[in-house]
């Protein structure tokens, strides 16, 4: 299931309907809890698009409360609350600065969707993870063997790297392979999970 | 008996030391008269510092307003008297404040005690900050958000660490003496709360070291990013402020207790750490963003 969450609306609903800026820790914590409640309602496997388009300012403290503490529950624990993937969209340069800073502190990474629709990986990822992620993004989906062929990695190494990317919720794992995070991706239990592109790799299902 | 505290004619973070010097030996219940009659100018640090000063007194102090109309008029526009009336008996008649629009007051003296105060500060300053930072300081448009982020973080520092409310003010002006004519924007956030050392001690207790004092507490927090919280996400606010200051060649100083630490740009000749200053409670923070040389 794909869920679009307008972060600015969550702010107005949970804190104050006059605010447009995400500042202070208590505000960040309230917004995060609002997002978590929403996620609790959307099933065990979901892709959440967190839309920052209407957010004015995001300060470091609020970024820590919303982004880092949210991701920590889903991507950096052995037994995450459920299989939730995040795509951050509508981010301005200053949002990115605050978020980059908190990702760096916790060793986290996330996927953002740029205005032109292209996905971007930001935060802490090593060179091989980035290459594998870019290959998946380029192919629209792939099996470990496809990534190994495209990158020159050993097949078992490509498999481990993709598994790590999945555990970090930076790619989606499906029975037929791995697919990139985009707002157009469907997760689990939809139309045969994935379609096969002309390259033989796994493609993205339009939502 | 009333002790007279003389306010320097030009009141900024440096000359405020003269006031701290006069105050330090006095017991908190001693009646004081803060004499600003000869004062002609005050920076945001000066105005917010005078309010924090009043909060430290057990006996309600008296404040003698500046004699110069131009000065009182400016202080009134900056909302200084509006707040001062709550803490001082005012000697003299401050003028009614006029609208601050079009003036160099970017943010009037504003109390910071609760989370919603930070929202108010941020909502109020953005439009004015954009005009001043780009038109007067010739900075890129991207600076406005970073500037406001830094402002937000230093205000939150009061709420999280002071244990009582503080004050913030932001003003743009042109230097008269140092680098004459260069425009700057200054943010000052002053409180008279527990200060950096006691905030750290409140969680961890005093450090087991020969040197655990206000200076070391400032080094640990401002430079190394330590905080009293065990949450690894803490400490990012001041780190972000340092990053912002570094990028825009600004200056960042924090005075707390008996010490003052400063992150100094090339254009300034301040000292990085001053210790054994006259004691004053709380924390007094100043950020200076200079005009970009074209």
Coordinates of C-alpha atoms in Angstrom, one line a residue:
Chain A
X1 CA 0.0 0.0 0.0
X2 CA 1.2 3.5 -0.8
X3 CA 0.4 6.2 1.6
X4 CA 1.0 9.9 0.9
X5 CA 1.5 11.9 4.1
X6 CA 1.6 15.7 3.9
X7 CA 3.9 16.5 6.8
X8 CA 2.6 20.1 6.9
X9 CA -1.0 18.8 7.4
X10 CA 0.2 16.5 10.2
X11 CA 1.9 19.6 11.8
X12 CA -1.3 21.6 11.7
X13 CA -3.4 18.7 12.9
X14 CA -1.2 17.6 15.8
X15 CA 0.3 20.9 17.0
X16 CA -1.3 24.1 15.7
X17 CA -3.2 24.9 12.6
X18 CA -1.4 28.3 12.3
X19 CA 2.1 26.8 12.1
X20 CA 4.0 26.1 8.9
X21 CA 7.5 25.6 10.3
X22 CA 8.9 22.4 11.8
X23 CA 10.9 23.8 14.7
X24 CA 11.5 22.5 18.3
X25 CA 11.8 19.0 19.6
X26 CA 8.3 18.8 21.1
X27 CA 6.8 19.8 17.8
X28 CA 8.9 17.2 16.0
X29 CA 7.9 14.5 18.5
X30 CA 4.2 15.4 18.1
X31 CA 4.5 15.3 14.3
X32 CA 6.4 11.9 14.4
X33 CA 3.7 10.4 16.7
X34 CA 1.1 11.7 14.2
X35 CA 2.9 10.0 11.3
X36 CA 3.3 6.8 13.4
X37 CA -0.4 6.7 14.1
X38 CA -1.1 7.0 10.4
X39 CA 1.4 4.2 9.6
X40 CA -0.3 2.0 12.2
X41 CA -3.4 2.1 10.2
X42 CA -2.0 1.2 6.8
X43 CA -1.0 -2.4 7.1
X44 CA 2.1 -4.4 7.7
X45 CA 3.8 -3.6 4.5
X46 CA 3.7 -0.1 3.1
X47 CA 5.4 2.6 1.2
X48 CA 5.0 6.0 2.9
X49 CA 5.6 9.2 0.8
X50 CA 6.5 11.9 3.3
X51 CA 5.8 15.2 1.5
X52 CA 7.6 18.2 2.8
X53 CA 6.4 20.6 0.0
X54 CA 4.4 22.8 2.3
X55 CA 6.8 22.8 5.2
X56 CA 8.6 26.2 5.6
X57 CA 11.5 25.6 7.9
X58 CA 12.9 22.4 9.3
X59 CA 15.4 22.9 12.1
X60 CA 18.0 20.4 13.3
X61 CA 16.1 19.5 16.5
X62 CA 12.9 18.8 14.6
X63 CA 14.7 16.8 11.9
X64 CA 16.2 14.7 14.6
X65 CA 12.8 14.0 16.2
X66 CA 10.9 13.4 13.0
X67 CA 13.3 11.9 10.5
X68 CA 15.9 10.1 12.6
X69 CA 13.7 8.8 15.3
X70 CA 11.1 7.7 12.8
X71 CA 13.6 5.8 10.6
X72 CA 15.3 4.2 13.7
X73 CA 12.1 2.4 14.4
X74 CA 11.8 0.9 11.0
X75 CA 15.2 0.5 9.5
X76 CA 17.9 0.1 12.1
X77 CA 16.5 -2.5 14.4
X78 CA 16.5 -6.3 14.0
X79 CA 12.8 -6.5 14.5
X80 CA 11.2 -3.4 13.0
X81 CA 7.7 -2.5 13.8
X82 CA 6.6 -3.5 10.3
X83 CA 7.9 -3.4 6.8
X84 CA 7.6 0.3 6.0
X85 CA 9.6 2.0 3.3
X86 CA 9.9 5.8 3.2
X87 CA 10.4 8.2 0.3
X88 CA 10.9 11.8 1.3
X89 CA 9.6 14.3 -1.3
X90 CA 9.2 18.1 -1.7
X91 CA 12.5 18.7 0.2
X92 CA 14.1 22.1 -0.1
X93 CA 17.8 22.7 0.1
X94 CA 17.6 23.8 3.7
X95 CA 15.4 20.8 4.6
X96 CA 18.1 18.6 3.1
X97 CA 20.8 20.3 5.2
X98 CA 19.0 19.6 8.5
X99 CA 18.2 16.0 7.4
X100 CA 21.7 15.3 6.1
X101 CA 23.1 16.3 9.5
X102 CA 20.9 13.9 11.5
X103 CA 21.4 11.0 9.0
X104 CA 25.1 11.5 9.4
X105 CA 24.9 11.4 13.2
X106 CA 23.0 8.2 13.3
X107 CA 24.6 6.5 10.3
X108 CA 21.2 6.4 8.5
X109 CA 20.2 6.9 4.9
X110 CA 17.0 7.6 3.0
X111 CA 15.6 8.0 -0.4
X112 CA 14.3 11.4 -1.6
X113 CA 12.3 12.0 -4.7
X114 CA 13.4 15.1 -6.6
X115 CA 11.1 17.5 -8.4
X116 CA 11.7 15.8 -11.7
X117 CA 10.7 12.5 -10.2
X118 CA 14.2 11.0 -10.0
X119 CA 15.1 9.3 -6.8
X120 CA 18.2 10.2 -4.8
X121 CA 20.0 8.4 -2.0
X122 CA 21.2 10.6 0.8
X123 CA 22.9 9.9 4.1
X124 CA 25.5 7.3 5.1
X125 CA 26.0 4.5 2.5
X126 CA 29.2 3.0 1.4
X127 CA 30.4 2.9 -2.2
X128 CA 29.2 -0.6 -3.0
X129 CA 25.7 0.0 -1.5
X130 CA 25.4 3.1 -3.6
X131 CA 26.5 1.3 -6.7
X132 CA 24.0 -1.5 -6.1
X133 CA 21.2 1.0 -5.3
X134 CA 21.9 3.0 -8.4
X135 CA 21.9 -0.1 -10.5
X136 CA 18.5 -1.1 -9.1
X137 CA 17.2 2.4 -9.8
X138 CA 18.6 2.4 -13.3
X139 CA 17.2 -1.0 -14.2
X140 CA 13.9 -0.3 -12.4
X141 CA 14.4 -3.5 -10.4
X142 CA 16.8 -6.5 -10.5
X143 CA 17.9 -9.8 -9.1
X144 CA 21.3 -10.1 -7.3
X145 CA 22.7 -11.7 -10.5
X146 CA 21.7 -8.7 -12.6
X147 CA 23.4 -6.3 -10.1
X148 CA 26.5 -8.5 -10.1
X149 CA 26.6 -8.4 -13.9
X150 CA 26.1 -4.7 -14.0
X151 CA 28.5 -3.8 -11.3
X152 CA 31.2 -6.5 -11.5
X153 CA 30.5 -7.6 -8.0
X154 CA 30.7 -11.3 -7.1
X155 CA 27.1 -12.7 -7.1
X156 CA 27.2 -13.5 -3.4
X157 CA 28.5 -10.1 -2.6
X158 CA 25.8 -8.4 -4.7
X159 CA 23.2 -10.5 -2.8
X160 CA 24.6 -9.5 0.6
X161 CA 24.7 -5.8 -0.5
X162 CA 21.1 -5.9 -1.7
X163 CA 20.0 -7.6 1.5
X164 CA 21.7 -4.8 3.5
X165 CA 19.9 -2.2 1.3
X166 CA 16.6 -4.0 2.0
X167 CA 17.2 -4.1 5.7
X168 CA 17.9 -0.4 5.6
X169 CA 14.6 -0.1 3.7
X170 CA 16.4 1.6 0.8
X171 CA 15.1 -0.9 -1.8
X172 CA 12.0 -3.1 -1.7
X173 CA 12.5 -6.9 -1.6
X174 CA 10.0 -9.0 -3.4
X175 CA 9.9 -12.6 -4.3
X176 CA 11.1 -11.9 -7.8
X177 CA 13.9 -9.5 -6.8
X178 CA 14.6 -6.0 -5.6
X179 CA 12.8 -2.8 -6.8
X180 CA 13.7 0.8 -6.1
X181 CA 11.7 3.1 -3.9
X182 CA 9.6 5.6 -5.8
X183 CA 6.2 7.0 -5.2
X184 CA 5.0 4.8 -8.2
X185 CA 6.2 1.5 -6.6
X186 CA 3.6 -0.8 -5.2
X187 CA 4.6 -3.1 -2.4
X188 CA 3.6 -6.6 -1.4
X189 CA 0.7 -8.5 -2.7
X190 CA -0.1 -6.4 -5.7
X191 CA -0.5 -7.5 -9.3
X192 CA 2.0 -10.2 -9.2
X193 CA 4.4 -7.9 -7.3
X194 CA 6.4 -6.8 -10.3
X195 CA 6.5 -6.7 -14.0
X196 CA 9.3 -7.8 -16.1
X197 CA 11.0 -5.2 -18.2
X198 CA 12.7 -5.7 -21.6
X199 CA 16.1 -6.2 -20.0
X200 CA 14.8 -9.1 -18.1
X201 CA 15.1 -7.2 -14.9
X202 CA 12.1 -6.6 -12.6
X203 CA 10.3 -3.4 -13.4
X204 CA 8.2 -0.9 -11.4
X205 CA 4.5 -1.2 -11.2
X206 CA 2.8 2.0 -11.8
X207 CA 0.4 3.0 -9.0
Chain B
X1 CA 20.7 51.6 50.4
X2 CA 20.5 51.6 46.6
X3 CA 23.6 50.8 44.5
X4 CA 23.8 52.6 41.2
X5 CA 24.8 50.4 38.2
X6 CA 26.2 52.7 35.5
X7 CA 25.3 51.6 32.0
X8 CA 28.0 52.4 29.4
X9 CA 27.1 54.9 26.7
X10 CA 27.4 52.2 24.0
X11 CA 26.1 48.9 25.3
X12 CA 27.1 45.7 23.6
X13 CA 28.4 42.3 24.6
X14 CA 31.9 43.7 25.3
X15 CA 30.9 46.8 27.3
X16 CA 28.2 44.8 29.2
X17 CA 31.2 43.3 31.1
X18 CA 31.3 46.7 33.0
X19 CA 27.8 46.0 34.2
X20 CA 28.6 42.4 35.2
X21 CA 31.6 43.8 37.0
X22 CA 29.5 46.2 39.1
X23 CA 26.9 43.5 39.8
X24 CA 29.0 40.6 40.8
X25 CA 29.9 41.7 44.3
X26 CA 26.3 42.6 45.2
X27 CA 24.0 40.3 47.0
X28 CA 20.9 39.5 45.0
X29 CA 18.6 41.2 47.5
X30 CA 20.4 44.5 47.3
X31 CA 18.4 47.3 45.7
X32 CA 20.0 48.6 42.5
X33 CA 19.3 51.4 40.2
X34 CA 20.4 50.7 36.6
X35 CA 21.4 54.1 35.3
X36 CA 21.1 54.3 31.5
X37 CA 20.6 58.0 31.3
X38 CA 23.9 58.5 29.4
X39 CA 23.4 55.5 27.2
X40 CA 23.1 56.4 23.5
X41 CA 23.0 53.0 21.9
X42 CA 22.5 49.3 22.7
X43 CA 22.9 46.1 20.7
X44 CA 20.4 43.3 21.0
X45 CA 22.8 41.8 23.6
X46 CA 22.5 45.0 25.6
X47 CA 18.7 45.1 25.6
X48 CA 18.2 41.4 26.3
X49 CA 21.0 41.4 28.9
X50 CA 19.4 44.3 30.8
X51 CA 16.1 42.3 31.1
X52 CA 18.0 39.1 32.2
X53 CA 19.8 41.2 34.7
X54 CA 16.5 42.4 36.3
X55 CA 15.4 38.7 36.6
X56 CA 18.4 38.0 38.9
X57 CA 17.3 40.6 41.5
X58 CA 15.3 39.7 44.5
X59 CA 14.5 43.3 45.2
X60 CA 12.8 44.9 42.3
X61 CA 15.4 47.2 40.6
X62 CA 14.9 50.7 39.2
X63 CA 15.8 51.6 35.6
X64 CA 16.7 55.2 34.6
X65 CA 15.8 55.6 30.9
X66 CA 18.3 57.1 28.4
X67 CA 18.0 60.9 28.1
X68 CA 18.4 61.0 24.4
X69 CA 15.0 60.9 22.6
X70 CA 16.5 59.0 19.7
X71 CA 17.7 56.3 22.0
X72 CA 14.5 55.9 23.9
X73 CA 12.5 56.0 20.7
X74 CA 14.6 53.1 19.3
X75 CA 14.4 51.1 22.5
X76 CA 10.7 51.6 22.5
X77 CA 10.4 50.4 19.0
X78 CA 12.4 47.3 20.0
X79 CA 9.8 46.7 22.7
X80 CA 12.4 47.0 25.4
X81 CA 10.3 49.2 27.7
X82 CA 7.2 47.1 27.3
X83 CA 9.1 44.1 28.9
X84 CA 11.2 46.2 31.2
X85 CA 8.1 47.6 33.0
X86 CA 7.5 44.1 34.2
X87 CA 10.8 43.8 36.0
X88 CA 11.9 47.4 36.7
X89 CA 10.5 50.5 38.3
X90 CA 11.0 52.9 35.4
X91 CA 12.5 56.3 36.2
X92 CA 11.8 58.7 33.3
X93 CA 9.1 58.5 30.7
X94 CA 9.8 56.1 27.8
X95 CA 8.0 57.1 24.6
X96 CA 5.1 55.1 23.2
X97 CA 6.4 52.5 20.8
X98 CA 5.8 53.1 17.1
X99 CA 5.6 50.4 14.5
X100 CA 9.0 48.8 13.8
X101 CA 8.3 48.3 10.1
X102 CA 11.0 49.6 7.9
X103 CA 13.4 49.9 10.8
X104 CA 16.5 47.8 11.4
X105 CA 14.8 45.9 14.2
X106 CA 14.4 42.5 12.7
X107 CA 12.9 41.0 15.8
X108 CA 11.7 43.1 18.7
X109 CA 12.8 41.9 22.2
X110 CA 10.7 38.8 22.6
X111 CA 10.3 36.5 25.6
X112 CA 11.4 32.9 25.1
X113 CA 9.9 30.6 27.7
X114 CA 7.9 28.0 25.9
X115 CA 8.0 26.0 22.7
X116 CA 5.3 28.2 21.1
X117 CA 7.5 31.2 21.6
X118 CA 10.1 29.7 19.3
X119 CA 7.3 29.2 16.7
X120 CA 6.3 32.8 17.1
X121 CA 9.9 34.0 16.7
X122 CA 10.4 31.9 13.6
X123 CA 7.0 32.9 12.0
X124 CA 7.6 36.6 12.7
X125 CA 11.2 37.0 11.4
X126 CA 11.3 35.2 8.1
X127 CA 10.0 37.9 5.8
X128 CA 11.9 40.7 7.4
X129 CA 15.1 38.6 7.6
X130 CA 14.9 37.8 3.9
X131 CA 14.8 41.5 3.0
X132 CA 17.7 42.5 5.3
X133 CA 20.0 39.6 4.7
X134 CA 19.8 39.9 0.9
X135 CA 19.4 43.6 0.4
X136 CA 21.7 44.9 3.2
X137 CA 24.1 42.1 3.7
X138 CA 24.2 40.9 0.1
X139 CA 23.9 37.3 1.1
X140 CA 22.5 34.6 -1.1
X141 CA 18.8 33.8 -0.8
X142 CA 19.6 30.4 0.8
X143 CA 20.9 32.2 3.9
X144 CA 17.5 33.1 5.2
X145 CA 16.4 29.6 6.1
X146 CA 19.8 28.8 7.7
X147 CA 19.7 32.0 9.6
X148 CA 16.2 31.2 11.0
X149 CA 17.3 27.6 11.8
X150 CA 20.2 29.0 13.8
X151 CA 17.8 31.4 15.6
X152 CA 15.4 28.6 16.4
X153 CA 18.2 26.5 17.9
X154 CA 19.6 29.2 20.1
X155 CA 16.1 30.0 21.4
X156 CA 15.4 26.3 22.1
X157 CA 18.6 26.3 24.2
X158 CA 16.9 28.5 26.7
X159 CA 13.8 26.4 26.9
X160 CA 15.8 23.1 27.3
X161 CA 18.6 24.3 29.6
X162 CA 17.9 27.5 31.4
X163 CA 15.2 26.4 33.7
X164 CA 13.5 29.8 33.3
X165 CA 12.5 32.1 30.5
X166 CA 14.9 34.3 28.5
X167 CA 14.9 37.0 25.9
X168 CA 15.7 37.2 22.2
X169 CA 16.2 40.2 19.9
X170 CA 17.6 40.6 16.4
X171 CA 18.8 43.8 14.8
X172 CA 20.6 44.9 11.7
X173 CA 23.0 47.9 11.9
X174 CA 26.2 49.3 10.5
X175 CA 29.3 49.2 12.5
X176 CA 30.6 52.7 13.4
X177 CA 34.1 51.8 14.8
X178 CA 35.1 48.3 13.8
X179 CA 35.2 47.9 10.0
X180 CA 33.2 51.2 9.7
X181 CA 30.2 51.1 7.5
X182 CA 30.0 47.3 7.3
X183 CA 26.4 46.1 7.9
X184 CA 25.8 43.2 10.3
X185 CA 22.9 41.3 11.7
X186 CA 23.1 40.3 15.3
X187 CA 21.0 37.8 17.2
X188 CA 21.2 37.9 21.0
X189 CA 19.6 35.4 23.4
X190 CA 20.1 36.0 27.1
X191 CA 18.8 34.2 30.1
X192 CA 19.6 34.2 33.8
X193 CA 18.9 30.5 34.4
X194 CA 21.2 27.7 35.5
X195 CA 23.9 28.2 32.8
X196 CA 25.9 25.6 30.8
X197 CA 27.9 24.1 33.7
X198 CA 24.9 23.5 36.0
X199 CA 22.8 22.1 33.1
X200 CA 25.6 19.5 32.4
X201 CA 25.9 18.7 36.1
X202 CA 22.1 18.3 36.5
X203 CA 22.4 15.0 34.6
X204 CA 26.0 13.8 35.0
X205 CA 27.1 15.5 38.2
X206 CA 30.3 17.5 38.4
X207 CA 33.1 16.0 36.2
X208 CA 35.8 14.2 38.1
X209 CA 38.6 16.4 36.9
X210 CA 40.9 19.0 38.3
X211 CA 39.4 21.5 35.9
X212 CA 35.6 21.4 35.8
X213 CA 34.4 24.9 35.6
X214 CA 32.3 27.2 33.4
X215 CA 35.0 27.4 30.8
X216 CA 35.3 23.7 30.4
X217 CA 31.5 23.3 30.3
X218 CA 31.4 25.8 27.5
X219 CA 34.2 24.0 25.6
X220 CA 32.4 20.7 26.0
X221 CA 29.0 21.9 24.9
X222 CA 29.7 24.7 22.4
X223 CA 32.8 23.2 20.7
X224 CA 32.5 19.4 21.3
X225 CA 28.7 19.1 21.2
X226 CA 28.2 17.5 24.6
X227 CA 24.9 17.8 26.3
X228 CA 23.3 16.7 29.5
X229 CA 21.0 14.3 27.6
X230 CA 22.0 10.7 26.9
X231 CA 20.0 10.8 23.6
X232 CA 22.7 10.7 20.8
X233 CA 20.6 13.1 18.8
X234 CA 21.1 15.9 21.2
X235 CA 23.7 18.6 20.6
X236 CA 22.9 19.0 16.9
X237 CA 21.4 22.4 17.4
X238 CA 24.6 24.2 18.5
X239 CA 26.6 22.1 16.0
X240 CA 24.3 23.4 13.3
X241 CA 24.7 27.0 14.5
X242 CA 28.6 26.6 14.4
X243 CA 28.3 25.2 10.8
X244 CA 26.1 28.1 9.8
X245 CA 28.4 30.7 11.4
X246 CA 31.4 29.0 9.7
X247 CA 29.8 29.1 6.2
X248 CA 28.8 32.8 6.4
X249 CA 32.0 34.0 8.2
X250 CA 30.0 35.0 11.3
X251 CA 30.9 35.1 14.9
X252 CA 29.3 33.1 17.7
X253 CA 29.9 33.7 21.4
X254 CA 28.4 32.3 24.6
X255 CA 28.9 33.7 28.0
X256 CA 27.9 31.6 31.0
X257 CA 28.8 32.0 34.6
X258 CA 32.4 33.2 34.8
X259 CA 33.5 32.3 31.2
X260 CA 32.9 33.3 27.7
X261 CA 33.7 31.2 24.6
X262 CA 33.7 32.5 21.0
X263 CA 34.0 31.0 17.5
X264 CA 35.9 33.8 15.8
X265 CA 36.1 34.6 12.1
X266 CA 39.1 36.1 10.5
X267 CA 37.7 39.7 10.6
X268 CA 37.5 39.7 14.4
X269 CA 40.2 39.9 17.1
X270 CA 38.3 38.5 20.0
X271 CA 39.9 35.8 22.2
X272 CA 38.5 32.2 22.0
X273 CA 38.1 31.6 25.7
X274 CA 37.9 34.1 28.6
X275 CA 37.7 32.8 32.1
X276 CA 37.5 34.3 35.6
X277 CA 35.0 36.9 34.4
X278 CA 32.6 38.4 37.0
X279 CA 29.9 35.8 37.7
X280 CA 26.5 36.2 36.1
X281 CA 23.9 33.4 36.0
X282 CA 22.5 31.8 32.9
X283 CA 23.8 32.0 29.4
X284 CA 24.1 34.9 27.0
X285 CA 24.5 34.0 23.4
X286 CA 25.3 36.2 20.5
X287 CA 25.5 35.5 16.7
X288 CA 26.9 38.1 14.3
X289 CA 26.5 37.8 10.6
X290 CA 28.4 40.4 8.6
X291 CA 27.7 41.9 5.2
X292 CA 29.4 40.0 2.4
X293 CA 32.2 42.0 0.8
X294 CA 31.5 42.5 -2.9

